[in-house]
Coordinates of C-alpha atoms and ligand atoms in Angstrom, one line a residue:
X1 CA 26.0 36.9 -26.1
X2 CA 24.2 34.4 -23.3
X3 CA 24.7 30.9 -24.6
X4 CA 27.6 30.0 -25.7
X5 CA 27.7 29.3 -29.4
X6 CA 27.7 25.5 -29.6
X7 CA 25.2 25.2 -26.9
X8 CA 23.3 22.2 -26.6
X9 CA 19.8 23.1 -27.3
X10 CA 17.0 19.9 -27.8
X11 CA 14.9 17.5 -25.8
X12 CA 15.2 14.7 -24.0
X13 CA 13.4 11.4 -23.3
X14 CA 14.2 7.8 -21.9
X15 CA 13.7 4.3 -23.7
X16 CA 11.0 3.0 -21.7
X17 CA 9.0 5.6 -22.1
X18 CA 8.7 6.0 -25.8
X19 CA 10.3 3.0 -27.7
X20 CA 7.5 0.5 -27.3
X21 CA 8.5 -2.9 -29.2
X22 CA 9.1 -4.3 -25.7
X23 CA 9.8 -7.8 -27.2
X24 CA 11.5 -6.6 -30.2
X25 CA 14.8 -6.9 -31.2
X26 CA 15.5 -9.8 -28.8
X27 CA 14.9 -7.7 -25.7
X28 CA 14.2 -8.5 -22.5
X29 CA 12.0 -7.5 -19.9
X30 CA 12.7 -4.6 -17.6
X31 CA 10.8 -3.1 -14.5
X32 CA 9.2 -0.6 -16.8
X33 CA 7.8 -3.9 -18.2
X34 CA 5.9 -4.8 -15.2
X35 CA 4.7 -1.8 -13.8
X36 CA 1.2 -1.0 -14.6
X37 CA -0.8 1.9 -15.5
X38 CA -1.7 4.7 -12.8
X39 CA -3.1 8.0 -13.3
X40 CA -3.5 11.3 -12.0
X41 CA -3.3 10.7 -8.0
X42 CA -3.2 6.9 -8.8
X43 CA -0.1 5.0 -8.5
X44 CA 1.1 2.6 -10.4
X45 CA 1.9 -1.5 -9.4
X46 CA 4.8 -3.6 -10.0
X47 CA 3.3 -6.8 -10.5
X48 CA 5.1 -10.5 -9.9
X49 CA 6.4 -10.4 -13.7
X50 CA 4.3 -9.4 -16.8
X51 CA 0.6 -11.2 -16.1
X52 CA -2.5 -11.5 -18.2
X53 CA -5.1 -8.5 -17.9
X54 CA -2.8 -6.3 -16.7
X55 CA -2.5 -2.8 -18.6
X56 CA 1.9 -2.3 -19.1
X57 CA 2.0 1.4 -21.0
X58 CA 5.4 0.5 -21.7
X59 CA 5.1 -2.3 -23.7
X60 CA 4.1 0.0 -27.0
X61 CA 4.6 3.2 -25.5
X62 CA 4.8 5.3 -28.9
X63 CA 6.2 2.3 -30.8
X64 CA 9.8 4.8 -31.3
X65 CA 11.1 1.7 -32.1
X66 CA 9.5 1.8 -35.4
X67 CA 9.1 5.3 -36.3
X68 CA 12.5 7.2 -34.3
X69 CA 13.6 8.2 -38.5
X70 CA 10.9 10.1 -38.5
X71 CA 10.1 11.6 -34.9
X72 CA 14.2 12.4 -35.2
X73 CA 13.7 14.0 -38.7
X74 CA 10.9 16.7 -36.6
X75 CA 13.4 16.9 -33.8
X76 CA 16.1 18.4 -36.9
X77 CA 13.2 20.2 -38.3
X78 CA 13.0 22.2 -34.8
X79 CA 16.9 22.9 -35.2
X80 CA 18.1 20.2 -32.3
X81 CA 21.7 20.7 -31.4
X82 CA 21.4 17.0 -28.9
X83 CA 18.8 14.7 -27.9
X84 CA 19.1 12.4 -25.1
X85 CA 17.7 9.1 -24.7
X86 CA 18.9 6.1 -22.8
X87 CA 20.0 2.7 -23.9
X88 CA 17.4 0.0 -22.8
X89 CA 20.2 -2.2 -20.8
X90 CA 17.4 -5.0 -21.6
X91 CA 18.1 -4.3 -25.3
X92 CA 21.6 -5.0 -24.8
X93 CA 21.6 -7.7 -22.1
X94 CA 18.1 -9.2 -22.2
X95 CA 18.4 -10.7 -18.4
X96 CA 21.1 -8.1 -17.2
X97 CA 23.6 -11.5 -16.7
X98 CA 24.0 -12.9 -20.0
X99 CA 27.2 -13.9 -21.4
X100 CA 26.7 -12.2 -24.7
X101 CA 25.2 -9.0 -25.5
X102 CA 22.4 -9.2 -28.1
X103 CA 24.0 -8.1 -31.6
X104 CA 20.6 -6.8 -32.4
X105 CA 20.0 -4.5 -29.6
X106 CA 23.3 -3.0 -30.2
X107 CA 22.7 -2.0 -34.1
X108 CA 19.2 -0.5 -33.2
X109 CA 21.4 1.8 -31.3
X110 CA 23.5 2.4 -33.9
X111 CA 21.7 3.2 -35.9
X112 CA 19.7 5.7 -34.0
X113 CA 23.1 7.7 -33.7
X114 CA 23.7 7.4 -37.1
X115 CA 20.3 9.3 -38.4
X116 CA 21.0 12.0 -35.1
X117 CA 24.1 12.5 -36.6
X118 CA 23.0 12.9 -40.0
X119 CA 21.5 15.7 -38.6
X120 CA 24.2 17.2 -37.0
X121 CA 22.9 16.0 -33.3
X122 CA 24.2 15.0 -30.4
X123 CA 23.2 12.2 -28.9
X124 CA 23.6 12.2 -24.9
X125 CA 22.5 9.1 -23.3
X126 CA 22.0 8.0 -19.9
X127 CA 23.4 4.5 -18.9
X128 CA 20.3 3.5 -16.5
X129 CA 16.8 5.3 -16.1
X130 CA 14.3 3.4 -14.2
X131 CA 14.7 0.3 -16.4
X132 CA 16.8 -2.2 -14.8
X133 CA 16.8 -6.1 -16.8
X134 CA 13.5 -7.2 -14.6
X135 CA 15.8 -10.6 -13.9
X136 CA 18.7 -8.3 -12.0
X137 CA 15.8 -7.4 -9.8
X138 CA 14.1 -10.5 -9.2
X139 CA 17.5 -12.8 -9.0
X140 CA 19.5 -10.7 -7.2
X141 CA 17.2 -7.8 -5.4
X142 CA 18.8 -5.7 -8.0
X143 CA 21.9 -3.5 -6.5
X144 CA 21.5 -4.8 -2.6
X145 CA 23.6 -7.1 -4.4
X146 CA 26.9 -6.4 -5.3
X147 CA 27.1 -8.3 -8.2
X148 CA 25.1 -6.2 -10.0
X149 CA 28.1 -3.4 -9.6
X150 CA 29.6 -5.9 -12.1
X151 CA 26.3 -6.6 -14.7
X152 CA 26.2 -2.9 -14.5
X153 CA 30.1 -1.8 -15.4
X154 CA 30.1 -5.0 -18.5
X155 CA 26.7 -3.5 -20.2
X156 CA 28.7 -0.2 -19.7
X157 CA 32.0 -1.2 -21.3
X158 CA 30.1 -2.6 -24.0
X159 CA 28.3 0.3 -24.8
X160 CA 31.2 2.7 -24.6
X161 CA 33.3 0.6 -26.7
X162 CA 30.5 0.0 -29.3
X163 CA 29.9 3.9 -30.0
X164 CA 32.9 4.9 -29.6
X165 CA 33.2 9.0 -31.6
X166 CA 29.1 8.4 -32.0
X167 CA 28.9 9.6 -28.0
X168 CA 30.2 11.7 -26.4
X169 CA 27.9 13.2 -23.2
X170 CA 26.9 10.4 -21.2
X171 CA 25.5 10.6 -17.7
X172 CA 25.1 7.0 -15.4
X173 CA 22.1 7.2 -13.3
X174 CA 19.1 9.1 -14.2
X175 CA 17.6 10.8 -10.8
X176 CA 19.4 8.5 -8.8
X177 CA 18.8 10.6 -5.7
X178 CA 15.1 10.1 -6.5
X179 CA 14.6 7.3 -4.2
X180 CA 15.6 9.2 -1.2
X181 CA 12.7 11.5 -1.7
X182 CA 10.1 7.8 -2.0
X183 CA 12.3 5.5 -0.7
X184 CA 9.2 2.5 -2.1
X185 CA 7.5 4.1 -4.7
X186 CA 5.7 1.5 -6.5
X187 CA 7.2 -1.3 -4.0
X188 CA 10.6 -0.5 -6.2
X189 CA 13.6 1.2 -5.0
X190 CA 14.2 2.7 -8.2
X191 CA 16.6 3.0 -9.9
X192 CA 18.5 0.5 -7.6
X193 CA 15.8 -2.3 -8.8
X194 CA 15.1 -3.5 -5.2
X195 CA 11.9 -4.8 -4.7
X196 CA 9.7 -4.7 -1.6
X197 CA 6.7 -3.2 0.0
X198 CA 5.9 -0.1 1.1
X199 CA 5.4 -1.3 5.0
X200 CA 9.0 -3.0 4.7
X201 CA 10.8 -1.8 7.9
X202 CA 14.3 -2.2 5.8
X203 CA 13.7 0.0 3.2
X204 CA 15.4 3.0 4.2
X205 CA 18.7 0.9 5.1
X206 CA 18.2 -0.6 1.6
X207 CA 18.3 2.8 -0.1
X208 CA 21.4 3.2 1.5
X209 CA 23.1 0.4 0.4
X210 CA 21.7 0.0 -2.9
X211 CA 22.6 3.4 -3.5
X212 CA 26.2 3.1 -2.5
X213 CA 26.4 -0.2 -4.6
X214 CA 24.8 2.4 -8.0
X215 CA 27.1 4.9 -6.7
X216 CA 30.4 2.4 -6.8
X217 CA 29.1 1.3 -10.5
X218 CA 29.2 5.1 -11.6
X219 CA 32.5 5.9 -10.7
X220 CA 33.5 2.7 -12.4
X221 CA 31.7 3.3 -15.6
X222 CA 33.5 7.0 -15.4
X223 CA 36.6 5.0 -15.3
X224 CA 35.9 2.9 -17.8
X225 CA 34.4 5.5 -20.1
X226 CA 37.5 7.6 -19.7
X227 CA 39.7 4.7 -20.6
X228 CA 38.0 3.7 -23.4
X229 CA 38.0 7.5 -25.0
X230 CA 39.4 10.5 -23.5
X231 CA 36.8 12.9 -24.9
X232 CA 33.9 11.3 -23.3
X233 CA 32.0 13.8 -21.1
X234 CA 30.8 11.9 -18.3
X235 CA 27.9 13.3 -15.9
X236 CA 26.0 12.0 -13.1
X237 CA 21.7 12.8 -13.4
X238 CA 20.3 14.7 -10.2
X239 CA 16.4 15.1 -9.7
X240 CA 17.0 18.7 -8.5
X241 CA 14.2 20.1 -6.8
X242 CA 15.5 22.4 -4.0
X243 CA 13.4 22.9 -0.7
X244 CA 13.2 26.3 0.8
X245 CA 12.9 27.1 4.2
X246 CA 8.9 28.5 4.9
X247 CA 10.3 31.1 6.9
X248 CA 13.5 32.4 8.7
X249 CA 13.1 30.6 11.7
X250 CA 16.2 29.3 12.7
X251 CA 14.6 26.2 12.9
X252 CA 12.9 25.9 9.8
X253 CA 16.5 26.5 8.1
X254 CA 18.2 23.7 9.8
X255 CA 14.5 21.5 8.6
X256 CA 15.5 22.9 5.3
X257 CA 19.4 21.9 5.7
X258 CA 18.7 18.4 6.8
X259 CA 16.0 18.4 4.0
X260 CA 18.6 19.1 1.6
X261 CA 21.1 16.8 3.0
X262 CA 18.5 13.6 2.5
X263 CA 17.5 14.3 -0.9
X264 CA 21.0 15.8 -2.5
X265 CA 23.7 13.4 -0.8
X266 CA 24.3 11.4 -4.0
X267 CA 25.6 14.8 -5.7
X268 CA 28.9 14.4 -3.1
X269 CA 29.3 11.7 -3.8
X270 CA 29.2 11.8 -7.5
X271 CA 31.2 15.5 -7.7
X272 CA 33.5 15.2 -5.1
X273 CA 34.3 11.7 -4.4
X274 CA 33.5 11.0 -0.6
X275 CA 30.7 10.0 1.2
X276 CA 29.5 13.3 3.2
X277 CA 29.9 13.4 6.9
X278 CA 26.7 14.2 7.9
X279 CA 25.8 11.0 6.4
X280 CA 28.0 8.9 8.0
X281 CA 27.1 9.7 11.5
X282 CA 23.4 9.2 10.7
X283 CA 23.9 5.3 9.6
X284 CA 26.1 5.3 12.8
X285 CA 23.1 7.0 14.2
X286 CA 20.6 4.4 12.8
X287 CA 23.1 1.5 13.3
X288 CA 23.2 0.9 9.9
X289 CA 26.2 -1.4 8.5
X290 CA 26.9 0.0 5.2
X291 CA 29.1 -2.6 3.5
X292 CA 31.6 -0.6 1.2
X293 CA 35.1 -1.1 1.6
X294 CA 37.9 1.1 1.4
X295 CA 39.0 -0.5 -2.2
X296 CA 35.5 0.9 -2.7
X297 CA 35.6 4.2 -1.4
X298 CA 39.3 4.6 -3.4
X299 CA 37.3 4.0 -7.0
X300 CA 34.6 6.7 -5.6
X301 CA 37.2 9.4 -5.5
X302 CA 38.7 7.9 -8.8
X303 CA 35.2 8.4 -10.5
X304 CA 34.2 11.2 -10.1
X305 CA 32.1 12.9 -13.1
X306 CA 33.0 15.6 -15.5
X307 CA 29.5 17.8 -14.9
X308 CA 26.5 17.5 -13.5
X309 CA 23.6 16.8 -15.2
X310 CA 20.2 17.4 -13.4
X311 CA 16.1 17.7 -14.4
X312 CA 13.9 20.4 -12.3
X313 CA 10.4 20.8 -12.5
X314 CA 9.8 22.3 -8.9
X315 CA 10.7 23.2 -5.5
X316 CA 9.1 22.7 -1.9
X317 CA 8.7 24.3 1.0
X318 CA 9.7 23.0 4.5
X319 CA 9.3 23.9 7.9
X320 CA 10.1 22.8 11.8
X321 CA 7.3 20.9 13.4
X322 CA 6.5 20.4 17.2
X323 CA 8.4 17.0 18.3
X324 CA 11.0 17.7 15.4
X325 CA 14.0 19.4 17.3
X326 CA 16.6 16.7 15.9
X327 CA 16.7 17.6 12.3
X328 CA 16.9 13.8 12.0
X329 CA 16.4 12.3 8.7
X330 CA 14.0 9.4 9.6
X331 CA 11.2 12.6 10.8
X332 CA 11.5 13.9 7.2
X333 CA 12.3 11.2 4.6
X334 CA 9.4 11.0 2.6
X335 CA 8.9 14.1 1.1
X336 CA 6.5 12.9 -1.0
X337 CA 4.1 10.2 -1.1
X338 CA 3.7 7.2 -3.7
X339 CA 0.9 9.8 -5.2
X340 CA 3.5 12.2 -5.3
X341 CA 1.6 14.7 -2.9
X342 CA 3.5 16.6 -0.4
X343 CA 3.6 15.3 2.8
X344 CA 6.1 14.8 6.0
X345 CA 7.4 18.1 6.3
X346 CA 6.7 19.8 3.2
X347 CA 4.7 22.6 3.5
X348 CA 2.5 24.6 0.5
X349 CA 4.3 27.2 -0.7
X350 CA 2.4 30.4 -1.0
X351 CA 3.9 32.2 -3.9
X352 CA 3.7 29.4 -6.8
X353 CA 1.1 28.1 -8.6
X354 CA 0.6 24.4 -9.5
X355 CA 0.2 22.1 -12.6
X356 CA -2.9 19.6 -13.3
X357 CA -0.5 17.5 -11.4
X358 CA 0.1 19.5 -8.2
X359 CA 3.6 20.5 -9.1
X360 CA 4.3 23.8 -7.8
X361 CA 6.1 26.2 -10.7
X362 CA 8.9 28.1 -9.8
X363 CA 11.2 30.0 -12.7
X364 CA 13.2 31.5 -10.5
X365 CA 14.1 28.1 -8.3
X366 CA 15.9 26.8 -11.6
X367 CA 18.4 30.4 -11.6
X368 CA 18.8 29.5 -7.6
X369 CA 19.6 25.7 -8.3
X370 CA 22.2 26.6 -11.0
X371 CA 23.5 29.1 -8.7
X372 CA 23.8 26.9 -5.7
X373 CA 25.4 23.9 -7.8
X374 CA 28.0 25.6 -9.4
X375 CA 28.9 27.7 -6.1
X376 CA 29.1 24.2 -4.4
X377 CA 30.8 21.6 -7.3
X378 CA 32.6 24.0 -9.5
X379 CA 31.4 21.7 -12.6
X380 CA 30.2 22.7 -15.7
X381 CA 26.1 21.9 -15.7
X382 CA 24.0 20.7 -17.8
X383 CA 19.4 20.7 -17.9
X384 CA 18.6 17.8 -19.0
X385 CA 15.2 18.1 -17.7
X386 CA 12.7 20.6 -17.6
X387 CA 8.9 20.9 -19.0
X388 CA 5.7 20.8 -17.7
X389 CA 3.0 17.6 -18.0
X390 CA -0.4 19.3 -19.2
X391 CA -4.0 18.0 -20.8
X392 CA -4.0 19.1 -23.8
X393 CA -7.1 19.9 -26.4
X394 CA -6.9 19.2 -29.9
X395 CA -8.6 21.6 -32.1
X396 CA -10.9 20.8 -34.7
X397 CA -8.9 21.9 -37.2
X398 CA -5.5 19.3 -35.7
X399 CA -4.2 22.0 -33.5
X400 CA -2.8 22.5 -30.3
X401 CA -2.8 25.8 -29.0
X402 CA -0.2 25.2 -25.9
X403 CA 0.3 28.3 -24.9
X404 CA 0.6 27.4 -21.2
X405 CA 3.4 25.0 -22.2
X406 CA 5.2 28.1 -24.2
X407 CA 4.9 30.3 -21.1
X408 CA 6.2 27.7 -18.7
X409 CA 9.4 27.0 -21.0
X410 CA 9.9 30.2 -22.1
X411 CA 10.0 31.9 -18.3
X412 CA 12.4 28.8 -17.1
X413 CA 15.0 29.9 -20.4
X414 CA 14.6 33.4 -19.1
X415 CA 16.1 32.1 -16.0
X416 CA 18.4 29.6 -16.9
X417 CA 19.8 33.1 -19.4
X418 CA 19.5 35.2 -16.2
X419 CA 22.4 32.2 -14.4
X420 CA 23.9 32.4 -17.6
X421 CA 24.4 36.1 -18.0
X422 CA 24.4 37.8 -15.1
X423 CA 25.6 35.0 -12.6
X424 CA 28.3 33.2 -14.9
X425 CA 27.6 29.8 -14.5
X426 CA 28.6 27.3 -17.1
X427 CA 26.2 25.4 -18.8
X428 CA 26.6 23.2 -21.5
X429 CA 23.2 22.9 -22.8
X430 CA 19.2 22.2 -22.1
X431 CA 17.3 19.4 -22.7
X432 CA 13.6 20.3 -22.0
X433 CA 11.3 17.2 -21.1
X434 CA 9.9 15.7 -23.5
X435 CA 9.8 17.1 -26.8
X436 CA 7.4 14.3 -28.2
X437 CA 4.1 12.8 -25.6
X438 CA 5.3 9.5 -24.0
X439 CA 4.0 7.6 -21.3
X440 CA 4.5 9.2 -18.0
X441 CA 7.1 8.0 -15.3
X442 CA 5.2 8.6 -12.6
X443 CA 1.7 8.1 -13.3
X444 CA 1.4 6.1 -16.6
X445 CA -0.7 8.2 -18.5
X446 CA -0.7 9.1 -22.2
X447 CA -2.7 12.4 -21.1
X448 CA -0.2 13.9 -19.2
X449 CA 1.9 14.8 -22.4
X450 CA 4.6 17.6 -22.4
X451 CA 5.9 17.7 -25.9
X452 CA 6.3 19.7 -28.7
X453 CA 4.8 17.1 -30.8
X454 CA 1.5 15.9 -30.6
X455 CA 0.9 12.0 -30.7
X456 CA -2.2 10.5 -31.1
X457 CA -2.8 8.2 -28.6
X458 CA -4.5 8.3 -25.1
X459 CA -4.9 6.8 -21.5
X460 CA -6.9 4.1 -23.0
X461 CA -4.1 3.3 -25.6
X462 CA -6.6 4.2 -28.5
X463 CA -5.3 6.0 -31.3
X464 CA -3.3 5.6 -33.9
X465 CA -0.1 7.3 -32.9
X466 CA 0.5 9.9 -35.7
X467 CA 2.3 12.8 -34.9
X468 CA 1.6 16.5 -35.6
X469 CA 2.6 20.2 -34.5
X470 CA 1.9 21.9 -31.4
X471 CA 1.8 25.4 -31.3
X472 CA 5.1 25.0 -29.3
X473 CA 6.7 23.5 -31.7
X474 CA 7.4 26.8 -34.0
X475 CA 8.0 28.5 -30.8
X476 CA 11.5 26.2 -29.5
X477 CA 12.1 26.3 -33.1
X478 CA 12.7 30.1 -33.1
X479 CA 14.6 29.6 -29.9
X480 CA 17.0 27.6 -30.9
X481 CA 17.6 29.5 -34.4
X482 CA 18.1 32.8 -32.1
X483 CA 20.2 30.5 -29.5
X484 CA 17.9 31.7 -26.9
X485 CA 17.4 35.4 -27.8
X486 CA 14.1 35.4 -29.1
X487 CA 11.9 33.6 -26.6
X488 CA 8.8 35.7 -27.7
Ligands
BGP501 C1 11.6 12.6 -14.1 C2 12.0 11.3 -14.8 C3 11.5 11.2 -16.2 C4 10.1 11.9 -16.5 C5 9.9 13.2 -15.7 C6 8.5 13.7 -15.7 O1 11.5 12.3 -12.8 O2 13.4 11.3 -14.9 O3 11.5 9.9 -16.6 O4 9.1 11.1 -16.6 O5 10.3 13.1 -14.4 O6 7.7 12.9 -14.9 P1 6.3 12.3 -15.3 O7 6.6 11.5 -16.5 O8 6.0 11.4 -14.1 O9 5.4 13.4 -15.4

């Protein structure tokens, strides 16, 4: 036996990114409301609110909102043990400082649990993924101010109090350590909803601080959770994408330490409780005045989560450069661009092959990453993350024959089986990414679609959004019914 028997097999999406009725349900707007359409190399804008002849993929998305009865009833039809989503904060606190939450916001929820659980599945739902209440960011520069710590830990109360026994696997922050990677993707510090501009000398002090402030609201929402019912599992969300050394060079392993250091901090922070030392000397380092108290740093080691949940899709390569000798985290911040392209210090790796997308593809980087995570936290894991964005071609006869996307899952399972068997690390469950095409994160695009399901609608937004059956789709659904034996 690999898996263990009430392993969490399913798929796993975020609100923005598929629900669509943007001004439904007395929502509000969020950052994933004014960010505009990109595409492949392209990126996308945040624009000064929502403004006329703009294109905002989010806004419809793949109208979930209307049809999540029956995308959910395919999801059971595929044998889903979970599915995770996140709660649109601007569903449940339209500006992010209201008073009130919105009554209606909160029963769409429910009853989105309520038809998961008619189906016997799980629900796990992140608290915040790339969709901060547009006004948090505008009025306050999002969590630069610490006010937003408290905005954040009321929308979580709410929400832990109103499905109480309907959840119980949460995680906080989805990729918060994201931002260390871009520090101003789209003039945003995601996640931390701090706008600015890409040439803004400040912005790699205000990842700091924003971060510590997102950080503070996690352990708080653990706190809370905990409080409010025992049996909820509480995990922080890691963009894991490890970065090997290009060679044994001493010096391209200490690029590749101080490589993992920058992107992987938040982890320590989340698992253990304390802000690493490493870090701490290079704000001293950098003169930066990092404003967190020791009332603060107290709730850190009071919040710490109960596993660690964490998407891959690839790793990088690294190595030393000339005029690099100080391993210094300013020389290799960005590893990628706003296009996502490598840049800075990573280097092509040799050995992998890319996607349409240029992300390299590496199976056996997901059995290192469990490895190293559980060696290093001693928490039970969880995937929730892992797929691969592809054009896809629709047959004449309806089908999709997606058998690049099969090979891609199938060799990652094989993997994550390999950690589970051979290397004994405990995993809860996997949630590939996404089992039903939604607008893409990064670039905006309908085309770059990853699910199981097929949905009618492009780039353009023409279509008319009805769903059908990859070729995939029988494949995961043979998976799960074998609970991962059968991956042929
Ligand atoms: C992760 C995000 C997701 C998702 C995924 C795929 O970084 O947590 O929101 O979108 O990447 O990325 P993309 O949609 O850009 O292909």
């Amino acid at each position: 036996m690999s898996f263990r028997k009430d392993f969490l097999w399913g798929g796993a999406v975020a609100a923005h990114q598929l629900e669509g009725g943007w001004q439904e349900g007395g929502k509000g707007i969020s950052i994933a409301d004014v960010m505009t359409a990109g595409g492949n190399g392209i990126p996308r804008r945040i624009t000064d609110g929502v403004l006329p002849g703009e294109n905002y993929p989010n806004h419809d998305a793949i109208d979930f909102y209307h049809h999540y009865k029956e995308d959910i009833a395919m999801f059971a039809e595929m044998g889903f043990k979970a599915f995770r989503t996140s709660i649109a904060w601007t569903r449940i606190y339209p500006n992010g400082d209201d008073e009130e939450p919105n009554e209606e916001g909160l029963k769409f929820y429910d009853d989105m649990f309520d038809t998961l659980h008619k189906y016997g599945i799980e629900p796990v739902i992140t608290l915040q993924h790339f969709e901060m209440p547009y006004n948090l960011a505008k009025k306050y520069n999002g969590f630069m101010d610490k006010r937003c710590i408290g905005f954040f830990e009321k929308f979580a109360r709410t929400v832990f109090t109103r499905y109480k026994g309907k959840v119980h696997y949460w995680m906080t922050f989805n990729e918060i350590n994201n931002q260390a990677a871009s520090p101003t993707d789209h003039n945003l510090i995601q996640e931390g909803g701090v706008l600015t501009t890409n040439d803004n000398p400040d912005n790699e002090y205000m990842m700091y601080q924003s971060g510590i402030n997102e950080l503070i609201a996690s352990a708080r929402a653990v706190q809370i959770g905990h409080g409010i019912d025992p049996e909820n599992k509480i995990g922080c969300m890691i963009g894991y994408n490890p970065v090997y050394p290009a060679t044994c060079n001493p010096k391209d392993m200490m690029e590749f330490t101080t490589a993992n250091h920058i992107k992987y901090w938040f982890i320590d922070v989340h698992a253990v409780g304390e802000v690493p030392h490493y870090l701490e000397k290079y704000w001293a380092r950098k003169g930066y005045q990092i404003d967190i108290s020791d009332k603060e740093r107290e709730e850190l080691r009071k919040g710490k989560v109960d596993y660690i949940g964490f998407s891959y899709y690839m790793s990088f390569a690294t190595a030393w450069r000339e005029g690099n000798d100080h391993y210094d985290f300013s020389e290799g911040t960005a590893l990628l661009d706003k296009n996502s392209k490598a840049v800075s210090d990573v280097v092509n790796n040799p050995y992998l092959k890319k996607t349409d997308w240029g992300w390299p593809i590496d199976p056996l980087g997901l059995r290192y990453s469990l490895n190293l995570l559980y060696d290093k936290y001693h928490l039970p894991m969880m995937i929730v993350e892992n797929g691969m964005g592809a054009y896809d071609t629709v047959e004449k006869d309806g089908s999709v024959n997606d058998d690049y996307r099969i090979a891609y899952l199938r060799a990652h399972i094989e993997a994550m089986r390999e950690a589970v068997d051979e290397d004994g690390v405990d995993l809860l469950g996997y949630q590939m990414w996404a089992p039903i095409d939604i607008v893409s994160a990064s670039s905006g695009e309908m085309d770059k679609r990853y699910g199981f399901i097929y949905v009618n609608k492009n780039n353009a937004g023409e279509g008319d959004l009805s769903r059908s059956k990859k070729k995939s789709f029988y494949w995961y659904q043979k998976v799960i019914a074998t609970n991962g034996e059968d991956l042929g």
